[in-house]
């Protein structure tokens, strides 16, 4: 039971972290579209393509976890991982670019 509670807490913290980083990314990209933040070339196209790639990876991870009869928390963790990876990477790279 303690392992389940720890895993549930870890998933909640990972989800919360990803959500905060996603808000940072949205803010920096919005500022960038208004000229207030330095963006890489093609940033707006990247916003769409990376979501499609994350969805595909997440779907595959869910399928794999389900076919391996993983518990629900493991399935949810696998589903979150591709999104969290991209969100963390975007937050890091955009914050380094700074205001424009």
mmCIF file of N, CA and C in Angstrom:
data_model
loop_
_atom_site.group_PDB
_atom_site.id
_atom_site.type_symbol
_atom_site.label_atom_id
_atom_site.label_comp_id
_atom_site.label_asym_id
_atom_site.label_seq_id
_atom_site.Cartn_x
_atom_site.Cartn_y
_atom_site.Cartn_z
ATOM 1 N N UNK A 1 0.817 -1.201 0.000
ATOM 2 C CA UNK A 1 0.000 0.000 0.000
ATOM 3 C C UNK A 1 0.861 1.265 0.000
ATOM 4 N N UNK A 2 1.985 1.217 0.723
ATOM 5 C CA UNK A 2 2.855 2.387 0.783
ATOM 6 C C UNK A 2 3.463 2.683 -0.580
ATOM 7 N N UNK A 3 3.783 1.621 -1.325
ATOM 8 C CA UNK A 3 4.354 1.823 -2.669
ATOM 9 C C UNK A 3 3.338 2.501 -3.575
ATOM 10 N N UNK A 4 2.072 2.109 -3.472
ATOM 11 C CA UNK A 4 1.029 2.732 -4.288
ATOM 12 C C UNK A 4 0.900 4.214 -3.949
ATOM 13 N N UNK A 5 0.905 4.543 -2.667
ATOM 14 C CA UNK A 5 0.779 5.937 -2.250
ATOM 15 C C UNK A 5 1.975 6.753 -2.738
ATOM 16 N N UNK A 6 3.165 6.182 -2.651
ATOM 17 C CA UNK A 6 4.355 6.878 -3.126
ATOM 18 C C UNK A 6 4.282 7.093 -4.637
ATOM 19 N N UNK A 7 3.886 6.052 -5.373
ATOM 20 C CA UNK A 7 3.768 6.168 -6.831
ATOM 21 C C UNK A 7 2.706 7.183 -7.226
ATOM 22 N N UNK A 8 1.610 7.213 -6.497
ATOM 23 C CA UNK A 8 0.543 8.184 -6.783
ATOM 24 C C UNK A 8 1.026 9.606 -6.511
ATOM 25 N N UNK A 9 1.746 9.789 -5.422
ATOM 26 C CA UNK A 9 2.296 11.106 -5.101
ATOM 27 C C UNK A 9 3.310 11.540 -6.147
ATOM 28 N N UNK A 10 4.166 10.618 -6.563
ATOM 29 C CA UNK A 10 5.165 10.947 -7.580
ATOM 30 C C UNK A 10 4.483 11.350 -8.895
ATOM 31 N N UNK A 11 3.452 10.618 -9.301
ATOM 32 C CA UNK A 11 2.723 10.966 -10.515
ATOM 33 C C UNK A 11 2.061 12.335 -10.386
ATOM 34 N N UNK A 12 1.495 12.620 -9.229
ATOM 35 C CA UNK A 12 0.865 13.929 -9.007
ATOM 36 C C UNK A 12 1.897 15.050 -9.088
ATOM 37 N N UNK A 13 3.065 14.847 -8.500
ATOM 38 C CA UNK A 13 4.120 15.859 -8.555
ATOM 39 C C UNK A 13 4.647 16.043 -9.977
ATOM 40 N N UNK A 14 4.816 14.940 -10.701
ATOM 41 C CA UNK A 14 5.272 15.032 -12.086
ATOM 42 C C UNK A 14 4.244 15.762 -12.953
ATOM 43 N N UNK A 15 2.981 15.470 -12.727
ATOM 44 C CA UNK A 15 1.916 16.134 -13.485
ATOM 45 C C UNK A 15 1.873 17.624 -13.152
ATOM 46 N N UNK A 16 1.958 17.952 -11.881
ATOM 47 C CA UNK A 16 1.952 19.356 -11.468
ATOM 48 C C UNK A 16 3.133 20.120 -12.029
ATOM 49 N N UNK A 17 4.307 19.507 -12.006
ATOM 50 C CA UNK A 17 5.500 20.140 -12.568
ATOM 51 C C UNK A 17 5.315 20.384 -14.057
ATOM 52 N N UNK A 18 4.818 19.378 -14.769
ATOM 53 C CA UNK A 18 4.597 19.521 -16.203
ATOM 54 C C UNK A 18 3.581 20.621 -16.490
ATOM 55 N N UNK A 19 2.564 20.733 -15.682
ATOM 56 C CA UNK A 19 1.553 21.771 -15.886
ATOM 57 C C UNK A 19 2.132 23.169 -15.665
ATOM 58 N N UNK A 20 2.969 23.332 -14.658
ATOM 59 C CA UNK A 20 3.593 24.640 -14.422
ATOM 60 C C UNK A 20 4.552 24.996 -15.557
ATOM 61 N N UNK A 21 5.317 24.023 -16.009
ATOM 62 C CA UNK A 21 6.234 24.279 -17.109
ATOM 63 C C UNK A 21 5.466 24.596 -18.392
ATOM 64 N N UNK A 22 4.335 23.941 -18.590
ATOM 65 C CA UNK A 22 3.518 24.214 -19.780
ATOM 66 C C UNK A 22 3.019 25.653 -19.766
ATOM 67 N N UNK A 23 2.648 26.159 -18.608
ATOM 68 C CA UNK A 23 2.199 27.545 -18.518
ATOM 69 C C UNK A 23 3.335 28.516 -18.806
ATOM 70 N N UNK A 24 4.539 28.166 -18.360
ATOM 71 C CA UNK A 24 5.705 29.002 -18.668
ATOM 72 C C UNK A 24 5.948 29.037 -20.174
ATOM 73 N N UNK A 25 5.854 27.881 -20.808
ATOM 74 C CA UNK A 25 6.083 27.792 -22.254
ATOM 75 C C UNK A 25 5.030 28.607 -23.005
ATOM 76 N N UNK A 26 3.777 28.468 -22.606
ATOM 77 C CA UNK A 26 2.708 29.232 -23.256
ATOM 78 C C UNK A 26 2.968 30.725 -23.112
ATOM 79 N N UNK A 27 3.356 31.155 -21.924
ATOM 80 C CA UNK A 27 3.618 32.582 -21.691
ATOM 81 C C UNK A 27 4.780 33.081 -22.536
ATOM 82 N N UNK A 28 5.874 32.323 -22.567
ATOM 83 C CA UNK A 28 7.037 32.767 -23.339
ATOM 84 C C UNK A 28 6.745 32.765 -24.837
ATOM 85 N N UNK A 29 6.012 31.778 -25.309
ATOM 86 C CA UNK A 29 5.680 31.744 -26.737
ATOM 87 C C UNK A 29 4.708 32.863 -27.095
ATOM 88 N N UNK A 30 3.766 33.134 -26.224
ATOM 89 C CA UNK A 30 2.828 34.234 -26.481
ATOM 90 C C UNK A 30 3.574 35.558 -26.531
ATOM 91 N N UNK A 31 4.456 35.771 -25.563
ATOM 92 C CA UNK A 31 5.279 36.984 -25.580
ATOM 93 C C UNK A 31 6.128 37.045 -26.847
ATOM 94 N N UNK A 32 6.637 35.916 -27.262
ATOM 95 C CA UNK A 32 7.453 35.876 -28.465
ATOM 96 C C UNK A 32 6.675 36.244 -29.709
ATOM 97 N N UNK A 33 5.431 35.801 -29.796
ATOM 98 C CA UNK A 33 4.610 36.145 -30.952
ATOM 99 C C UNK A 33 4.267 37.628 -30.974
ATOM 100 N N UNK A 34 4.359 38.279 -29.814
ATOM 101 C CA UNK A 34 4.111 39.715 -29.729
ATOM 102 C C UNK A 34 5.413 40.510 -29.802
ATOM 103 N N UNK A 35 6.532 39.815 -29.968
ATOM 104 C CA UNK A 35 7.820 40.489 -30.067
ATOM 105 C C UNK A 35 8.518 40.733 -28.750
ATOM 106 N N UNK A 36 7.994 40.189 -27.679
ATOM 107 C CA UNK A 36 8.570 40.442 -26.361
ATOM 108 C C UNK A 36 9.469 39.337 -25.844
ATOM 109 N N UNK A 37 9.691 38.282 -26.638
ATOM 110 C CA UNK A 37 10.557 37.187 -26.210
ATOM 111 C C UNK A 37 11.261 36.643 -27.438
ATOM 112 N N UNK A 38 12.531 36.316 -27.300
ATOM 113 C CA UNK A 38 13.291 35.776 -28.427
ATOM 114 C C UNK A 38 12.875 34.332 -28.687
ATOM 115 N N UNK A 39 12.386 34.062 -29.883
ATOM 116 C CA UNK A 39 11.995 32.716 -30.277
ATOM 117 C C UNK A 39 12.902 32.215 -31.392
ATOM 118 N N UNK A 40 13.021 30.898 -31.458
ATOM 119 C CA UNK A 40 13.757 30.290 -32.564
ATOM 120 C C UNK A 40 12.919 30.414 -33.826
ATOM 121 N N UNK A 41 13.577 30.382 -34.977
ATOM 122 C CA UNK A 41 12.831 30.357 -36.231
ATOM 123 C C UNK A 41 11.975 29.094 -36.267
ATOM 124 N N UNK A 42 10.753 29.237 -36.733
ATOM 125 C CA UNK A 42 9.849 28.098 -36.850
ATOM 126 C C UNK A 42 9.191 27.668 -35.555
ATOM 127 N N UNK A 43 9.242 28.518 -34.541
ATOM 128 C CA UNK A 43 8.694 28.161 -33.228
ATOM 129 C C UNK A 43 7.192 27.878 -33.299
ATOM 130 N N UNK A 44 6.465 28.668 -34.075
ATOM 131 C CA UNK A 44 5.012 28.459 -34.139
ATOM 132 C C UNK A 44 4.671 27.135 -34.813
ATOM 133 N N UNK A 45 5.408 26.754 -35.830
ATOM 134 C CA UNK A 45 5.171 25.452 -36.468
ATOM 135 C C UNK A 45 5.568 24.323 -35.513
ATOM 136 N N UNK A 46 6.626 24.531 -34.749
ATOM 137 C CA UNK A 46 7.092 23.531 -33.789
ATOM 138 C C UNK A 46 6.042 23.271 -32.713
ATOM 139 N N UNK A 47 5.293 24.315 -32.354
ATOM 140 C CA UNK A 47 4.265 24.159 -31.313
ATOM 141 C C UNK A 47 3.268 23.073 -31.699
ATOM 142 N N UNK A 48 2.911 23.035 -32.965
ATOM 143 C CA UNK A 48 1.917 22.073 -33.432
ATOM 144 C C UNK A 48 2.540 20.698 -33.639
ATOM 145 N N UNK A 49 3.659 20.654 -34.334
ATOM 146 C CA UNK A 49 4.259 19.359 -34.678
ATOM 147 C C UNK A 49 4.707 18.578 -33.441
ATOM 148 N N UNK A 50 5.208 19.268 -32.431
ATOM 149 C CA UNK A 50 5.664 18.549 -31.244
ATOM 150 C C UNK A 50 4.505 17.950 -30.458
ATOM 151 N N UNK A 51 3.356 18.594 -30.508
ATOM 152 C CA UNK A 51 2.189 18.035 -29.819
ATOM 153 C C UNK A 51 1.723 16.754 -30.494
ATOM 154 N N UNK A 52 1.778 16.747 -31.821
ATOM 155 C CA UNK A 52 1.382 15.545 -32.553
ATOM 156 C C UNK A 52 2.355 14.402 -32.274
ATOM 157 N N UNK A 53 3.640 14.715 -32.223
ATOM 158 C CA UNK A 53 4.645 13.695 -31.927
ATOM 159 C C UNK A 53 4.488 13.174 -30.498
ATOM 160 N N UNK A 54 4.245 14.068 -29.557
ATOM 161 C CA UNK A 54 4.055 13.651 -28.158
ATOM 162 C C UNK A 54 2.817 12.775 -28.030
ATOM 163 N N UNK A 55 1.748 13.130 -28.741
ATOM 164 C CA UNK A 55 0.534 12.325 -28.704
ATOM 165 C C UNK A 55 0.805 10.916 -29.231
ATOM 166 N N UNK A 56 1.543 10.829 -30.327
ATOM 167 C CA UNK A 56 1.857 9.527 -30.909
ATOM 168 C C UNK A 56 2.689 8.692 -29.939
ATOM 169 N N UNK A 57 3.706 9.296 -29.350
ATOM 170 C CA UNK A 57 4.549 8.584 -28.379
ATOM 171 C C UNK A 57 3.760 8.174 -27.144
ATOM 172 N N UNK A 58 2.902 9.066 -26.682
ATOM 173 C CA UNK A 58 2.094 8.768 -25.501
ATOM 174 C C UNK A 58 1.135 7.614 -25.780
ATOM 175 N N UNK A 59 0.515 7.646 -26.941
ATOM 176 C CA UNK A 59 -0.409 6.566 -27.318
ATOM 177 C C UNK A 59 0.312 5.231 -27.390
ATOM 178 N N UNK A 60 1.506 5.234 -27.977
ATOM 179 C CA UNK A 60 2.288 3.999 -28.069
ATOM 180 C C UNK A 60 2.684 3.503 -26.679
ATOM 181 N N UNK A 61 3.058 4.438 -25.792
ATOM 182 C CA UNK A 61 3.439 4.053 -24.431
ATOM 183 C C UNK A 61 2.249 3.472 -23.670
ATOM 184 N N UNK A 62 1.083 4.061 -23.869
ATOM 185 C CA UNK A 62 -0.129 3.537 -23.232
ATOM 186 C C UNK A 62 -0.403 2.130 -23.739
ATOM 187 N N UNK A 63 -0.338 1.943 -25.044
ATOM 188 C CA UNK A 63 -0.594 0.633 -25.652
ATOM 189 C C UNK A 63 0.368 -0.411 -25.102
ATOM 190 N N UNK A 64 1.646 -0.056 -25.041
ATOM 191 C CA UNK A 64 2.648 -0.989 -24.526
ATOM 192 C C UNK A 64 2.373 -1.340 -23.069
ATOM 193 N N UNK A 65 2.091 -0.336 -22.265
ATOM 194 C CA UNK A 65 1.824 -0.581 -20.838
ATOM 195 C C UNK A 65 0.584 -1.452 -20.642
ATOM 196 N N UNK A 66 -0.447 -1.205 -21.439
ATOM 197 C CA UNK A 66 -1.668 -2.008 -21.317
ATOM 198 C C UNK A 66 -1.461 -3.439 -21.782
ATOM 199 N N UNK A 67 -0.717 -3.617 -22.860
ATOM 200 C CA UNK A 67 -0.487 -4.984 -23.339
ATOM 201 C C UNK A 67 0.411 -5.769 -22.392
ATOM 202 N N UNK A 68 1.179 -5.061 -21.567
ATOM 203 C CA UNK A 68 2.009 -5.714 -20.558
ATOM 204 C C UNK A 68 1.288 -5.830 -19.214
ATOM 205 N N UNK A 69 -0.002 -5.491 -19.208
ATOM 206 C CA UNK A 69 -0.839 -5.570 -17.993
ATOM 207 C C UNK A 69 -0.267 -4.767 -16.830
ATOM 208 N N UNK A 70 0.262 -3.600 -17.131
ATOM 209 C CA UNK A 70 0.790 -2.721 -16.088
ATOM 210 C C UNK A 70 -0.365 -2.146 -15.270
ATOM 211 N N UNK A 71 -0.115 -1.782 -14.017
ATOM 212 C CA UNK A 71 -1.161 -1.161 -13.196
ATOM 213 C C UNK A 71 -1.497 0.248 -13.706
ATOM 214 N N UNK A 72 -2.667 0.742 -13.345
ATOM 215 C CA UNK A 72 -3.115 2.045 -13.845
ATOM 216 C C UNK A 72 -2.121 3.192 -13.633
ATOM 217 N N UNK A 73 -1.454 3.241 -12.494
ATOM 218 C CA UNK A 73 -0.482 4.317 -12.262
ATOM 219 C C UNK A 73 0.695 4.227 -13.229
ATOM 220 N N UNK A 74 1.099 3.025 -13.568
ATOM 221 C CA UNK A 74 2.194 2.856 -14.524
ATOM 222 C C UNK A 74 1.757 3.288 -15.921
ATOM 223 N N UNK A 75 0.508 3.006 -16.261
ATOM 224 C CA UNK A 75 -0.025 3.434 -17.556
ATOM 225 C C UNK A 75 -0.071 4.961 -17.617
ATOM 226 N N UNK A 76 -0.565 5.581 -16.562
ATOM 227 C CA UNK A 76 -0.642 7.048 -16.521
ATOM 228 C C UNK A 76 0.751 7.679 -16.570
ATOM 229 N N UNK A 77 1.701 7.093 -15.871
ATOM 230 C CA UNK A 77 3.073 7.606 -15.887
ATOM 231 C C UNK A 77 3.665 7.496 -17.282
ATOM 232 N N UNK A 78 3.426 6.386 -17.947
ATOM 233 C CA UNK A 78 3.917 6.200 -19.317
ATOM 234 C C UNK A 78 3.273 7.200 -20.261
ATOM 235 N N UNK A 79 2.005 7.490 -20.046
ATOM 236 C CA UNK A 79 1.292 8.445 -20.898
ATOM 237 C C UNK A 79 1.830 9.859 -20.718
ATOM 238 N N UNK A 80 2.206 10.214 -19.511
ATOM 239 C CA UNK A 80 2.681 11.562 -19.209
ATOM 240 C C UNK A 80 4.099 11.822 -19.706
ATOM 241 N N UNK A 81 4.929 10.805 -19.719
ATOM 242 C CA UNK A 81 6.365 10.970 -19.976
ATOM 243 C C UNK A 81 6.696 11.733 -21.266
ATOM 244 N N UNK A 82 6.107 11.410 -22.425
ATOM 245 C CA UNK A 82 6.466 12.163 -23.640
ATOM 246 C C UNK A 82 6.098 13.647 -23.561
ATOM 247 N N UNK A 83 4.972 13.951 -22.941
ATOM 248 C CA UNK A 83 4.573 15.352 -22.794
ATOM 249 C C UNK A 83 5.496 16.082 -21.832
ATOM 250 N N UNK A 84 5.800 15.451 -20.711
ATOM 251 C CA UNK A 84 6.660 16.074 -19.702
ATOM 252 C C UNK A 84 8.060 16.327 -20.247
ATOM 253 N N UNK A 85 8.562 15.381 -21.038
ATOM 254 C CA UNK A 85 9.899 15.533 -21.636
ATOM 255 C C UNK A 85 9.956 16.764 -22.529
ATOM 256 N N UNK A 86 8.954 16.933 -23.381
ATOM 257 C CA UNK A 86 8.936 18.079 -24.292
ATOM 258 C C UNK A 86 8.698 19.390 -23.543
ATOM 259 N N UNK A 87 7.817 19.348 -22.577
ATOM 260 C CA UNK A 87 7.517 20.559 -21.824
ATOM 261 C C UNK A 87 8.750 21.039 -21.072
ATOM 262 N N UNK A 88 9.446 20.121 -20.426
ATOM 263 C CA UNK A 88 10.678 20.465 -19.689
ATOM 264 C C UNK A 88 11.722 21.042 -20.644
ATOM 265 N N UNK A 89 11.887 20.399 -21.780
ATOM 266 C CA UNK A 89 12.866 20.862 -22.771
ATOM 267 C C UNK A 89 12.506 22.246 -23.303
ATOM 268 N N UNK A 90 11.236 22.469 -23.616
ATOM 269 C CA UNK A 90 10.795 23.770 -24.118
ATOM 270 C C UNK A 90 10.971 24.863 -23.076
ATOM 271 N N UNK A 91 10.594 24.579 -21.847
ATOM 272 C CA UNK A 91 10.730 25.585 -20.785
ATOM 273 C C UNK A 91 12.187 25.969 -20.609
ATOM 274 N N UNK A 92 13.069 24.992 -20.640
ATOM 275 C CA UNK A 92 14.494 25.253 -20.476
ATOM 276 C C UNK A 92 15.048 26.078 -21.638
ATOM 277 N N UNK A 93 14.768 25.649 -22.872
ATOM 278 C CA UNK A 93 15.359 26.346 -24.013
ATOM 279 C C UNK A 93 14.763 27.743 -24.207
ATOM 280 N N UNK A 94 13.457 27.885 -23.987
ATOM 281 C CA UNK A 94 12.843 29.212 -24.152
ATOM 282 C C UNK A 94 13.303 30.183 -23.065
ATOM 283 N N UNK A 95 13.458 29.693 -21.842
ATOM 284 C CA UNK A 95 13.892 30.599 -20.769
ATOM 285 C C UNK A 95 15.318 31.083 -20.994
ATOM 286 N N UNK A 96 16.138 30.287 -21.653
ATOM 287 C CA UNK A 96 17.516 30.710 -21.964
ATOM 288 C C UNK A 96 17.553 31.807 -23.026
ATOM 289 N N UNK A 97 16.547 31.851 -23.878
ATOM 290 C CA UNK A 97 16.531 32.836 -24.968
ATOM 291 C C UNK A 97 16.240 34.230 -24.448
ATOM 292 N N UNK A 98 15.424 34.328 -23.433
ATOM 293 C CA UNK A 98 15.172 35.609 -22.774
ATOM 294 C C UNK A 98 14.312 36.597 -23.542
ATOM 295 N N UNK A 99 13.995 37.707 -22.886
ATOM 296 C CA UNK A 99 13.157 38.749 -23.495
ATOM 297 C C UNK A 99 13.825 39.329 -24.731
ATOM 298 N N UNK A 100 12.958 39.774 -25.649
ATOM 299 C CA UNK A 100 13.482 40.343 -26.892
ATOM 300 C C UNK A 100 13.121 41.713 -27.078
#
